[in-house]
Amino acid sequence: MSDPLENFRSEIADWIAANLPDELRGVPTTEDTICWGGRNWVFTSDAQRLWLERCAERGLTCPRWPSEYGGGGLTRGEEKALREEMTKAGAPSPLQSFGIWMLGPALLKFGTPEQKAAHLPDITAGKIRWCQGYSEPGAGSDLASVQTRAEDMGDHWLINGQKIWTSYADKADKIFALVRTDRDAPKHLGISFMLIDMQTPGVTTRPIRLISGASPFCETFFDNVKVPKEGAIVGEQNRGWDVAKYLLTHEREMIGGGGGGLTSGDTLAQMMGTLDPGTLNDPVLRAEAMELEVDAMAFALTMERYKDMSEAGQGVGHASAMLKYYGTELNKRRQEVLMSAQGSNALDWEAGSAADWLRSKANSIEGGTSEVMLDIIAKRVLELPAK
């Protein structure tokens, strides 16, 4: 075999077969089976811990990141082959985290060598769990309206303010947050992107309960929090909006792609095939399911195309708003079809899909509402004139 990519595919398939614990094979990805890592994380089993350790050692938790930071240093094609072989083997993602999806890419682009060395290896190894401190009460999707302030106290910053909708803040070790470091500067200036340890005195969190029952969201409060200056700010002081915008493109891609769940794993038809016999005999329901499958495949191909563009240095930019909008709307349609297929059985809170259906409603709010995404698409992508 002379094709380097096929050699890699064969090698990684053998590695997965030899290292994936049997009890993890084919286990559906749910909130209960995901591994988030971090100091507060309690592994659900020895197998989950072993799988994370083996993948981290091989650089597979962050396949595309440089190997010097614990990544795999894989090419785009190798990463795709890895995902396909993982799916084929029924292997779960070894680690999911906002550090991988959002902070890591921002650090790789804007971080100093010292910041990269200090944080990236802990992210790839799953030792530190990060949360995002962007949204604030009263600001909605207008992130530049942040009021949480950081005062220069000489050797440290003094932080006061409140963040809201900070996912998993009560379980995170550290937070990357937007703070206002110059209150006299124009709205999008005077903001800095700051790294804060959640164990710092003065940081408190309060979970927010949602209609779905459980909730990942929290309120986070900063009361006279002292943050040492060294290594605290990523990018230039007062130019944190540049870092924030770059990070948002990755967040929108992540949410639009359902964190990988929408475009990987079982298809809708496969999921519906596990329901009561005869479910797919309804021609209307079958047509809706197949239309959704075709749209999901088209969306997956579009995601791949934009990843290739990013690989070629063209970047995704404002097109991330399209991916976020369409991906979240697609997921909502998917949950609607599943609810229809299950009928009244869907209302069984433990066994049905009601919680997932309700949760999907938040997809078009978190990370920027669908209305904001449509506005970005109109102005920045289509360049339509203002009314």
mmCIF file of C-alpha atoms in Angstrom:
data_model
loop_
_atom_site.group_PDB
_atom_site.id
_atom_site.type_symbol
_atom_site.label_atom_id
_atom_site.label_comp_id
_atom_site.label_asym_id
_atom_site.label_seq_id
_atom_site.Cartn_x
_atom_site.Cartn_y
_atom_site.Cartn_z
ATOM 1 C CA MET A 1 0.000 0.000 0.000
ATOM 2 C CA SER A 2 1.672 3.216 -1.199
ATOM 3 C CA ASP A 3 -0.962 5.895 -0.576
ATOM 4 C CA PRO A 4 0.165 7.745 2.604
ATOM 5 C CA LEU A 5 -3.425 8.584 3.550
ATOM 6 C CA GLU A 6 -4.565 4.986 3.181
ATOM 7 C CA ASN A 7 -1.526 3.882 5.183
ATOM 8 C CA PHE A 8 -2.596 6.272 7.931
ATOM 9 C CA ARG A 9 -6.194 5.038 7.770
ATOM 10 C CA SER A 10 -5.069 1.432 8.152
ATOM 11 C CA GLU A 11 -2.711 2.326 10.987
ATOM 12 C CA ILE A 12 -5.280 4.338 12.928
ATOM 13 C CA ALA A 13 -7.968 1.664 12.444
ATOM 14 C CA ASP A 14 -5.588 -0.894 13.968
ATOM 15 C CA TRP A 15 -4.800 1.488 16.815
ATOM 16 C CA ILE A 16 -8.490 2.054 17.581
ATOM 17 C CA ALA A 17 -9.179 -1.685 17.512
ATOM 18 C CA ALA A 18 -6.343 -2.294 19.967
ATOM 19 C CA ASN A 19 -7.050 0.599 22.346
ATOM 20 C CA LEU A 20 -10.815 1.201 22.461
ATOM 21 C CA PRO A 21 -12.273 -0.494 25.566
ATOM 22 C CA ASP A 22 -15.004 -2.936 24.560
ATOM 23 C CA GLU A 23 -17.589 -1.451 26.912
ATOM 24 C CA LEU A 24 -17.417 1.906 25.105
ATOM 25 C CA ARG A 25 -18.034 0.503 21.625
ATOM 26 C CA GLY A 26 -21.296 1.681 20.116
ATOM 27 C CA VAL A 27 -22.438 3.556 23.215
ATOM 28 C CA PRO A 28 -24.673 6.476 22.068
ATOM 29 C CA THR A 29 -23.356 9.965 22.741
ATOM 30 C CA THR A 30 -25.518 11.525 25.423
ATOM 31 C CA GLU A 31 -25.012 14.012 28.228
ATOM 32 C CA ASP A 32 -24.359 11.038 30.506
ATOM 33 C CA THR A 33 -21.651 9.481 28.322
ATOM 34 C CA ILE A 34 -19.700 12.581 27.282
ATOM 35 C CA CYS A 35 -16.289 13.089 28.888
ATOM 36 C CA TRP A 36 -15.608 16.765 29.671
ATOM 37 C CA GLY A 37 -12.405 16.366 31.701
ATOM 38 C CA GLY A 38 -11.036 18.900 34.176
ATOM 39 C CA ARG A 39 -10.140 18.905 37.847
ATOM 40 C CA ASN A 40 -13.762 18.450 38.926
ATOM 41 C CA TRP A 41 -14.569 15.695 36.452
ATOM 42 C CA VAL A 42 -15.636 12.297 37.816
ATOM 43 C CA PHE A 43 -15.114 9.566 35.220
ATOM 44 C CA THR A 44 -18.151 7.403 34.613
ATOM 45 C CA SER A 45 -15.949 4.308 34.383
ATOM 46 C CA ASP A 46 -12.335 3.166 34.262
ATOM 47 C CA ALA A 47 -12.869 2.601 30.547
ATOM 48 C CA GLN A 48 -13.730 6.279 30.018
ATOM 49 C CA ARG A 49 -10.575 7.339 31.867
ATOM 50 C CA LEU A 50 -8.443 4.849 29.915
ATOM 51 C CA TRP A 51 -9.839 5.957 26.554
ATOM 52 C CA LEU A 52 -9.109 9.618 27.324
ATOM 53 C CA GLU A 53 -5.566 8.862 28.498
ATOM 54 C CA ARG A 54 -4.756 6.712 25.471
ATOM 55 C CA CYS A 55 -6.172 9.222 22.985
ATOM 56 C CA ALA A 56 -4.444 12.161 24.695
ATOM 57 C CA GLU A 57 -1.124 10.331 24.620
ATOM 58 C CA ARG A 58 -1.605 9.706 20.898
ATOM 59 C CA GLY A 59 -2.640 13.347 20.281
ATOM 60 C CA LEU A 60 -6.162 12.380 19.193
ATOM 61 C CA THR A 61 -8.134 14.671 21.513
ATOM 62 C CA CYS A 62 -7.013 17.577 19.299
ATOM 63 C CA PRO A 63 -5.897 15.869 16.082
ATOM 64 C CA ARG A 64 -5.044 19.044 14.157
ATOM 65 C CA TRP A 65 -3.191 20.904 16.895
ATOM 66 C CA PRO A 66 0.628 20.993 16.876
ATOM 67 C CA SER A 67 2.212 17.988 18.571
ATOM 68 C CA GLU A 68 4.315 20.271 20.804
ATOM 69 C CA TYR A 69 1.072 21.174 22.620
ATOM 70 C CA GLY A 70 -0.254 17.630 22.830
ATOM 71 C CA GLY A 71 -2.057 17.638 19.507
ATOM 72 C CA GLY A 72 -1.776 15.028 16.791
ATOM 73 C CA GLY A 73 -0.302 17.265 14.097
ATOM 74 C CA LEU A 74 -2.560 15.576 11.545
ATOM 75 C CA THR A 75 -3.402 16.916 8.129
ATOM 76 C CA ARG A 76 -6.983 17.741 7.164
ATOM 77 C CA GLY A 77 -7.288 14.470 5.252
ATOM 78 C CA GLU A 78 -5.872 12.442 8.143
ATOM 79 C CA GLU A 79 -8.279 14.080 10.590
ATOM 80 C CA LYS A 80 -11.211 13.185 8.341
ATOM 81 C CA ALA A 81 -9.975 9.592 8.046
ATOM 82 C CA LEU A 82 -9.650 9.454 11.836
ATOM 83 C CA ARG A 83 -13.256 10.631 12.313
ATOM 84 C CA GLU A 84 -14.506 8.074 9.806
ATOM 85 C CA GLU A 85 -12.614 5.216 11.448
ATOM 86 C CA MET A 86 -13.800 6.307 14.885
ATOM 87 C CA THR A 87 -17.401 6.254 13.654
ATOM 88 C CA LYS A 88 -16.907 2.905 11.956
ATOM 89 C CA ALA A 89 -15.562 1.399 15.193
ATOM 90 C CA GLY A 90 -18.365 2.894 17.310
ATOM 91 C CA ALA A 91 -15.804 4.881 19.299
ATOM 92 C CA PRO A 92 -17.001 7.840 21.392
ATOM 93 C CA SER A 93 -15.241 11.175 21.369
ATOM 94 C CA PRO A 94 -12.564 10.873 24.087
ATOM 95 C CA LEU A 95 -13.006 14.463 25.209
ATOM 96 C CA GLN A 96 -15.263 17.425 24.556
ATOM 97 C CA SER A 97 -14.541 20.890 25.846
ATOM 98 C CA PHE A 98 -14.853 24.580 25.148
ATOM 99 C CA GLY A 99 -11.070 24.612 25.447
ATOM 100 C CA ILE A 100 -10.870 22.492 22.306
ATOM 101 C CA TRP A 101 -13.675 24.137 20.366
ATOM 102 C CA MET A 102 -13.118 27.801 21.227
ATOM 103 C CA LEU A 103 -10.236 28.866 23.463
ATOM 104 C CA GLY A 104 -7.612 26.655 21.853
ATOM 105 C CA PRO A 105 -7.981 28.086 18.328
ATOM 106 C CA ALA A 106 -7.923 31.623 19.792
ATOM 107 C CA LEU A 107 -4.748 30.890 21.760
ATOM 108 C CA LEU A 108 -3.085 29.342 18.723
ATOM 109 C CA LYS A 109 -3.748 32.547 16.772
ATOM 110 C CA PHE A 110 -3.414 35.297 19.408
ATOM 111 C CA GLY A 111 -1.631 33.738 22.403
ATOM 112 C CA THR A 112 1.979 34.309 23.391
ATOM 113 C CA PRO A 113 4.373 31.326 23.369
ATOM 114 C CA GLU A 114 4.134 31.311 27.162
ATOM 115 C CA GLN A 115 0.321 31.265 27.126
ATOM 116 C CA LYS A 116 0.247 28.442 24.576
ATOM 117 C CA ALA A 117 2.697 26.373 26.629
ATOM 118 C CA ALA A 118 0.790 27.083 29.837
ATOM 119 C CA HIS A 119 -2.722 26.202 28.636
ATOM 120 C CA LEU A 120 -2.836 24.115 25.452
ATOM 121 C CA PRO A 121 -1.255 20.890 26.835
ATOM 122 C CA ASP A 122 -3.719 20.896 29.752
ATOM 123 C CA ILE A 123 -6.614 21.244 27.287
ATOM 124 C CA THR A 124 -5.465 18.369 25.071
ATOM 125 C CA ALA A 125 -4.924 16.131 28.127
ATOM 126 C CA GLY A 126 -8.342 16.995 29.550
ATOM 127 C CA LYS A 127 -6.804 18.273 32.783
ATOM 128 C CA ILE A 128 -8.428 21.715 32.752
ATOM 129 C CA ARG A 129 -12.028 22.506 31.837
ATOM 130 C CA TRP A 130 -12.842 25.995 30.537
ATOM 131 C CA CYS A 131 -16.090 27.932 30.343
ATOM 132 C CA GLN A 132 -16.954 31.042 28.354
ATOM 133 C CA GLY A 133 -17.759 34.406 29.939
ATOM 134 C CA TYR A 134 -19.265 36.494 27.151
ATOM 135 C CA SER A 135 -22.988 37.151 27.771
ATOM 136 C CA GLU A 136 -24.178 39.610 30.396
ATOM 137 C CA PRO A 137 -27.621 40.482 31.793
ATOM 138 C CA GLY A 138 -29.279 43.135 29.666
ATOM 139 C CA ALA A 139 -26.793 42.846 26.797
ATOM 140 C CA GLY A 140 -28.524 40.026 24.886
ATOM 141 C CA SER A 141 -26.581 39.193 21.742
ATOM 142 C CA ASP A 142 -24.880 42.595 21.790
ATOM 143 C CA LEU A 143 -21.655 41.231 23.251
ATOM 144 C CA ALA A 144 -19.782 44.506 22.844
ATOM 145 C CA SER A 145 -21.995 45.989 25.541
ATOM 146 C CA VAL A 146 -20.087 44.162 28.269
ATOM 147 C CA GLN A 147 -20.072 46.034 31.571
ATOM 148 C CA THR A 148 -17.930 43.679 33.645
ATOM 149 C CA ARG A 149 -14.945 45.881 34.342
ATOM 150 C CA ALA A 150 -11.288 45.198 35.023
ATOM 151 C CA GLU A 151 -9.450 47.969 36.852
ATOM 152 C CA ASP A 152 -5.677 48.275 36.584
ATOM 153 C CA MET A 153 -4.345 47.989 40.136
ATOM 154 C CA GLY A 154 -0.672 47.901 39.234
ATOM 155 C CA ASP A 155 0.339 44.268 39.663
ATOM 156 C CA HIS A 156 -3.152 42.848 39.132
ATOM 157 C CA TRP A 157 -6.564 43.447 37.599
ATOM 158 C CA LEU A 158 -9.582 43.939 39.881
ATOM 159 C CA ILE A 159 -12.684 42.374 38.308
ATOM 160 C CA ASN A 160 -16.280 43.274 39.172
ATOM 161 C CA GLY A 161 -19.448 42.350 37.284
ATOM 162 C CA GLN A 162 -21.709 39.504 36.234
ATOM 163 C CA LYS A 163 -21.904 37.038 33.372
ATOM 164 C CA ILE A 164 -24.923 34.934 32.464
ATOM 165 C CA TRP A 165 -25.586 31.775 30.431
ATOM 166 C CA THR A 166 -22.053 30.626 31.258
ATOM 167 C CA SER A 167 -22.361 26.956 30.323
ATOM 168 C CA TYR A 168 -21.002 24.570 32.979
ATOM 169 C CA ALA A 169 -19.430 27.419 34.952
ATOM 170 C CA ASP A 170 -20.153 25.520 38.165
ATOM 171 C CA LYS A 171 -17.996 22.632 36.934
ATOM 172 C CA ALA A 172 -15.254 24.582 35.115
ATOM 173 C CA ASP A 173 -11.724 25.204 36.360
ATOM 174 C CA LYS A 174 -11.127 28.420 34.428
ATOM 175 C CA ILE A 175 -13.035 30.971 32.384
ATOM 176 C CA PHE A 176 -12.133 33.026 29.304
ATOM 177 C CA ALA A 177 -14.056 36.274 29.566
ATOM 178 C CA LEU A 178 -14.595 39.632 27.926
ATOM 179 C CA VAL A 179 -13.977 42.483 30.366
ATOM 180 C CA ARG A 180 -13.965 46.233 29.891
ATOM 181 C CA THR A 181 -10.494 47.610 30.583
ATOM 182 C CA ASP A 182 -11.140 51.137 29.260
ATOM 183 C CA ARG A 183 -14.555 52.593 30.080
ATOM 184 C CA ASP A 184 -13.902 55.768 28.066
ATOM 185 C CA ALA A 185 -13.056 54.010 24.797
ATOM 186 C CA PRO A 186 -15.595 53.444 21.969
ATOM 187 C CA LYS A 187 -17.934 50.453 22.434
ATOM 188 C CA HIS A 188 -15.912 47.837 20.529
ATOM 189 C CA LEU A 189 -12.613 49.116 21.882
ATOM 190 C CA GLY A 190 -11.624 49.151 25.523
ATOM 191 C CA ILE A 191 -12.510 45.434 25.812
ATOM 192 C CA SER A 192 -9.907 42.806 26.718
ATOM 193 C CA PHE A 193 -9.991 38.993 26.473
ATOM 194 C CA MET A 194 -8.965 37.704 29.902
ATOM 195 C CA LEU A 195 -8.201 34.297 31.441
ATOM 196 C CA ILE A 196 -9.429 33.845 35.033
ATOM 197 C CA ASP A 197 -9.149 30.898 37.443
ATOM 198 C CA MET A 198 -12.597 29.989 38.807
ATOM 199 C CA GLN A 199 -11.026 29.208 42.195
ATOM 200 C CA THR A 200 -9.995 32.853 42.636
ATOM 201 C CA PRO A 201 -11.678 34.373 45.723
ATOM 202 C CA GLY A 202 -14.708 36.443 44.698
ATOM 203 C CA VAL A 203 -15.812 34.190 41.797
ATOM 204 C CA THR A 204 -19.158 32.493 42.455
ATOM 205 C CA THR A 205 -21.636 30.643 40.242
ATOM 206 C CA ARG A 206 -25.351 29.902 40.424
ATOM 207 C CA PRO A 207 -26.993 27.274 38.130
ATOM 208 C CA ILE A 208 -30.019 28.295 36.029
ATOM 209 C CA ARG A 209 -32.801 25.714 35.681
ATOM 210 C CA LEU A 210 -34.451 25.461 32.255
ATOM 211 C CA ILE A 211 -37.797 24.171 30.966
ATOM 212 C CA SER A 212 -36.111 20.906 29.911
ATOM 213 C CA GLY A 213 -35.448 20.079 33.564
ATOM 214 C CA ALA A 214 -31.684 20.037 33.652
ATOM 215 C CA SER A 215 -29.508 22.885 32.469
ATOM 216 C CA PRO A 216 -25.832 23.517 31.733
ATOM 217 C CA PHE A 217 -26.261 27.269 32.247
ATOM 218 C CA CYS A 218 -25.127 29.375 35.180
ATOM 219 C CA GLU A 219 -24.863 32.921 36.391
ATOM 220 C CA THR A 220 -21.288 33.890 37.253
ATOM 221 C CA PHE A 221 -20.425 36.722 39.611
ATOM 222 C CA PHE A 222 -17.122 38.596 40.041
ATOM 223 C CA ASP A 223 -16.816 40.517 43.293
ATOM 224 C CA ASN A 224 -13.436 42.234 43.733
ATOM 225 C CA VAL A 225 -11.646 39.374 41.999
ATOM 226 C CA LYS A 226 -7.873 39.873 41.817
ATOM 227 C CA VAL A 227 -6.254 38.504 38.655
ATOM 228 C CA PRO A 228 -2.438 38.605 38.362
ATOM 229 C CA LYS A 229 -1.442 40.544 35.259
ATOM 230 C CA GLU A 230 1.118 38.118 33.904
ATOM 231 C CA GLY A 231 -0.452 36.038 31.143
ATOM 232 C CA ALA A 232 -3.983 37.245 31.941
ATOM 233 C CA ILE A 233 -4.809 39.015 28.667
ATOM 234 C CA VAL A 234 -4.833 37.207 25.312
ATOM 235 C CA GLY A 235 -3.987 39.481 22.397
ATOM 236 C CA GLU A 236 -3.618 43.215 22.905
ATOM 237 C CA GLN A 237 -5.083 45.033 25.883
ATOM 238 C CA ASN A 238 -8.280 46.857 24.823
ATOM 239 C CA ARG A 239 -8.373 44.879 21.539
ATOM 240 C CA GLY A 240 -10.142 41.833 22.930
ATOM 241 C CA TRP A 241 -12.978 42.287 20.454
ATOM 242 C CA ASP A 242 -10.620 41.011 17.726
ATOM 243 C CA VAL A 243 -10.043 37.807 19.719
ATOM 244 C CA ALA A 244 -13.748 37.541 20.548
ATOM 245 C CA LYS A 245 -14.807 37.760 16.896
ATOM 246 C CA TYR A 246 -12.327 35.071 15.882
ATOM 247 C CA LEU A 247 -13.483 32.798 18.693
ATOM 248 C CA LEU A 248 -17.150 33.355 17.769
ATOM 249 C CA THR A 249 -16.575 31.878 14.316
ATOM 250 C CA HIS A 250 -15.460 28.638 15.979
ATOM 251 C CA GLU A 251 -18.370 28.734 18.444
ATOM 252 C CA ARG A 252 -20.879 29.160 15.614
ATOM 253 C CA GLU A 253 -19.342 26.276 13.695
ATOM 254 C CA MET A 254 -19.480 24.137 16.829
ATOM 255 C CA ILE A 255 -23.123 24.929 17.608
ATOM 256 C CA GLY A 256 -24.170 24.730 13.952
ATOM 257 C CA GLY A 257 -22.582 21.298 13.682
ATOM 258 C CA GLY A 258 -24.286 20.158 16.867
ATOM 259 C CA GLY A 259 -20.895 19.662 18.476
ATOM 260 C CA GLY A 260 -20.352 16.858 15.969
ATOM 261 C CA GLY A 261 -23.583 15.110 16.825
ATOM 262 C CA LEU A 262 -25.605 16.415 13.940
ATOM 263 C CA THR A 263 -23.302 15.306 11.174
ATOM 264 C CA SER A 264 -21.870 12.130 12.635
ATOM 265 C CA GLY A 265 -23.063 8.965 14.298
ATOM 266 C CA ASP A 266 -26.454 7.432 13.556
ATOM 267 C CA THR A 267 -28.543 8.941 10.794
ATOM 268 C CA LEU A 268 -32.099 10.007 11.496
ATOM 269 C CA ALA A 269 -33.362 7.000 9.563
ATOM 270 C CA GLN A 270 -31.231 4.692 11.719
ATOM 271 C CA MET A 271 -32.549 6.305 14.895
ATOM 272 C CA MET A 272 -36.125 6.010 13.690
ATOM 273 C CA GLY A 273 -35.486 2.394 12.794
ATOM 274 C CA THR A 274 -35.089 1.661 16.497
ATOM 275 C CA LEU A 275 -38.624 2.842 17.200
ATOM 276 C CA ASP A 276 -41.783 0.755 17.162
ATOM 277 C CA PRO A 277 -42.258 -1.518 14.085
ATOM 278 C CA GLY A 278 -44.179 0.239 11.363
ATOM 279 C CA THR A 279 -43.121 3.748 12.323
ATOM 280 C CA LEU A 280 -41.621 4.375 8.904
ATOM 281 C CA ASN A 281 -44.689 2.992 7.107
ATOM 282 C CA ASP A 282 -46.288 6.422 7.263
ATOM 283 C CA PRO A 283 -45.468 7.898 3.818
ATOM 284 C CA VAL A 284 -45.625 11.517 5.014
ATOM 285 C CA LEU A 285 -43.294 10.843 7.925
ATOM 286 C CA ARG A 286 -40.972 8.824 5.704
ATOM 287 C CA ALA A 287 -40.815 11.676 3.191
ATOM 288 C CA GLU A 288 -40.054 14.204 5.921
ATOM 289 C CA ALA A 289 -37.314 11.975 7.305
ATOM 290 C CA MET A 290 -35.664 11.461 3.934
ATOM 291 C CA GLU A 291 -35.871 15.170 3.069
ATOM 292 C CA LEU A 292 -34.154 15.884 6.380
ATOM 293 C CA GLU A 293 -31.486 13.270 5.683
ATOM 294 C CA VAL A 294 -30.702 14.830 2.302
ATOM 295 C CA ASP A 295 -30.496 18.293 3.866
ATOM 296 C CA ALA A 296 -28.238 16.939 6.635
ATOM 297 C CA MET A 297 -25.912 15.356 4.087
ATOM 298 C CA ALA A 298 -25.780 18.602 2.096
ATOM 299 C CA PHE A 299 -25.025 20.510 5.291
ATOM 300 C CA ALA A 300 -22.267 18.059 6.211
ATOM 301 C CA LEU A 301 -20.687 18.503 2.781
ATOM 302 C CA THR A 302 -20.917 22.293 3.160
ATOM 303 C CA MET A 303 -19.177 22.045 6.534
ATOM 304 C CA GLU A 304 -16.407 20.015 4.893
ATOM 305 C CA ARG A 305 -16.070 22.606 2.131
ATOM 306 C CA TYR A 306 -15.627 25.438 4.602
ATOM 307 C CA LYS A 307 -13.097 23.393 6.566
ATOM 308 C CA ASP A 308 -11.130 22.955 3.337
ATOM 309 C CA MET A 309 -11.325 26.710 2.751
ATOM 310 C CA SER A 310 -10.073 27.328 6.269
ATOM 311 C CA GLU A 311 -7.260 24.838 5.679
ATOM 312 C CA ALA A 312 -6.314 26.768 2.544
ATOM 313 C CA GLY A 313 -6.009 29.952 4.607
ATOM 314 C CA GLN A 314 -9.175 31.561 3.283
ATOM 315 C CA GLY A 315 -10.883 31.480 6.673
ATOM 316 C CA VAL A 316 -14.578 31.053 7.384
ATOM 317 C CA GLY A 317 -15.289 34.545 8.682
ATOM 318 C CA HIS A 318 -18.889 35.692 8.532
ATOM 319 C CA ALA A 319 -19.912 32.497 6.724
ATOM 320 C CA SER A 320 -19.869 30.898 10.188
ATOM 321 C CA ALA A 321 -23.193 32.726 10.709
ATOM 322 C CA MET A 322 -24.682 30.702 7.824
ATOM 323 C CA LEU A 323 -23.393 27.448 9.293
ATOM 324 C CA LYS A 324 -24.721 28.338 12.728
ATOM 325 C CA TYR A 325 -28.141 29.385 11.444
ATOM 326 C CA TYR A 326 -28.734 26.442 9.127
ATOM 327 C CA GLY A 327 -27.242 23.844 11.472
ATOM 328 C CA THR A 328 -29.387 24.872 14.413
ATOM 329 C CA GLU A 329 -32.559 25.087 12.321
ATOM 330 C CA LEU A 330 -31.767 21.639 10.918
ATOM 331 C CA ASN A 331 -31.397 20.216 14.406
ATOM 332 C CA LYS A 332 -34.744 21.694 15.427
ATOM 333 C CA ARG A 333 -36.390 20.074 12.391
ATOM 334 C CA ARG A 334 -34.735 16.780 13.310
ATOM 335 C CA GLN A 335 -36.159 16.844 16.809
ATOM 336 C CA GLU A 336 -39.620 17.739 15.460
ATOM 337 C CA VAL A 337 -39.597 14.697 13.163
ATOM 338 C CA LEU A 338 -38.460 12.415 15.978
ATOM 339 C CA MET A 339 -41.255 13.726 18.205
ATOM 340 C CA SER A 340 -43.797 13.109 15.439
ATOM 341 C CA ALA A 341 -42.505 9.596 14.897
ATOM 342 C CA GLN A 342 -42.882 8.659 18.555
ATOM 343 C CA GLY A 343 -46.338 10.122 19.003
ATOM 344 C CA SER A 344 -47.515 10.216 22.604
ATOM 345 C CA ASN A 345 -44.588 7.988 23.633
ATOM 346 C CA ALA A 346 -42.351 11.019 23.086
ATOM 347 C CA LEU A 347 -43.911 12.627 26.157
ATOM 348 C CA ASP A 348 -42.368 9.960 28.392
ATOM 349 C CA TRP A 349 -39.798 12.185 30.073
ATOM 350 C CA GLU A 350 -37.312 9.401 30.798
ATOM 351 C CA ALA A 351 -37.563 7.348 27.599
ATOM 352 C CA GLY A 352 -38.894 9.867 25.074
ATOM 353 C CA SER A 353 -37.350 12.740 23.159
ATOM 354 C CA ALA A 354 -39.168 15.594 24.871
ATOM 355 C CA ALA A 355 -36.089 16.863 26.729
ATOM 356 C CA ASP A 356 -33.947 16.836 23.562
ATOM 357 C CA TRP A 357 -36.765 18.539 21.626
ATOM 358 C CA LEU A 358 -37.043 21.290 24.226
ATOM 359 C CA ARG A 359 -33.257 21.653 24.407
ATOM 360 C CA SER A 360 -33.045 22.157 20.630
ATOM 361 C CA LYS A 361 -35.063 25.378 21.026
ATOM 362 C CA ALA A 362 -32.062 26.933 22.735
ATOM 363 C CA ASN A 363 -29.824 26.196 19.733
ATOM 364 C CA SER A 364 -31.187 29.206 17.895
ATOM 365 C CA ILE A 365 -30.535 31.477 20.895
ATOM 366 C CA GLU A 366 -27.166 30.424 22.309
ATOM 367 C CA GLY A 367 -24.079 31.740 20.566
ATOM 368 C CA GLY A 368 -26.123 34.498 18.914
ATOM 369 C CA THR A 369 -29.809 34.304 18.010
ATOM 370 C CA SER A 370 -31.046 33.261 14.589
ATOM 371 C CA GLU A 371 -32.198 36.865 14.048
ATOM 372 C CA VAL A 372 -28.647 38.111 14.681
ATOM 373 C CA MET A 373 -27.254 35.429 12.349
ATOM 374 C CA LEU A 374 -29.685 36.472 9.585
ATOM 375 C CA ASP A 375 -28.633 40.092 10.085
ATOM 376 C CA ILE A 376 -24.946 39.129 9.741
ATOM 377 C CA ILE A 377 -25.708 37.074 6.626
ATOM 378 C CA ALA A 378 -27.646 39.957 5.060
ATOM 379 C CA LYS A 379 -25.047 42.629 5.827
ATOM 380 C CA ARG A 380 -21.713 40.789 5.756
ATOM 381 C CA VAL A 381 -22.230 37.824 3.424
ATOM 382 C CA LEU A 382 -24.842 39.020 0.921
ATOM 383 C CA GLU A 383 -23.862 42.702 1.376
ATOM 384 C CA LEU A 384 -27.490 43.767 1.107
ATOM 385 C CA PRO A 385 -28.197 47.487 1.558
ATOM 386 C CA ALA A 386 -29.575 48.723 4.876
ATOM 387 C CA LYS A 387 -33.289 49.519 4.944
#
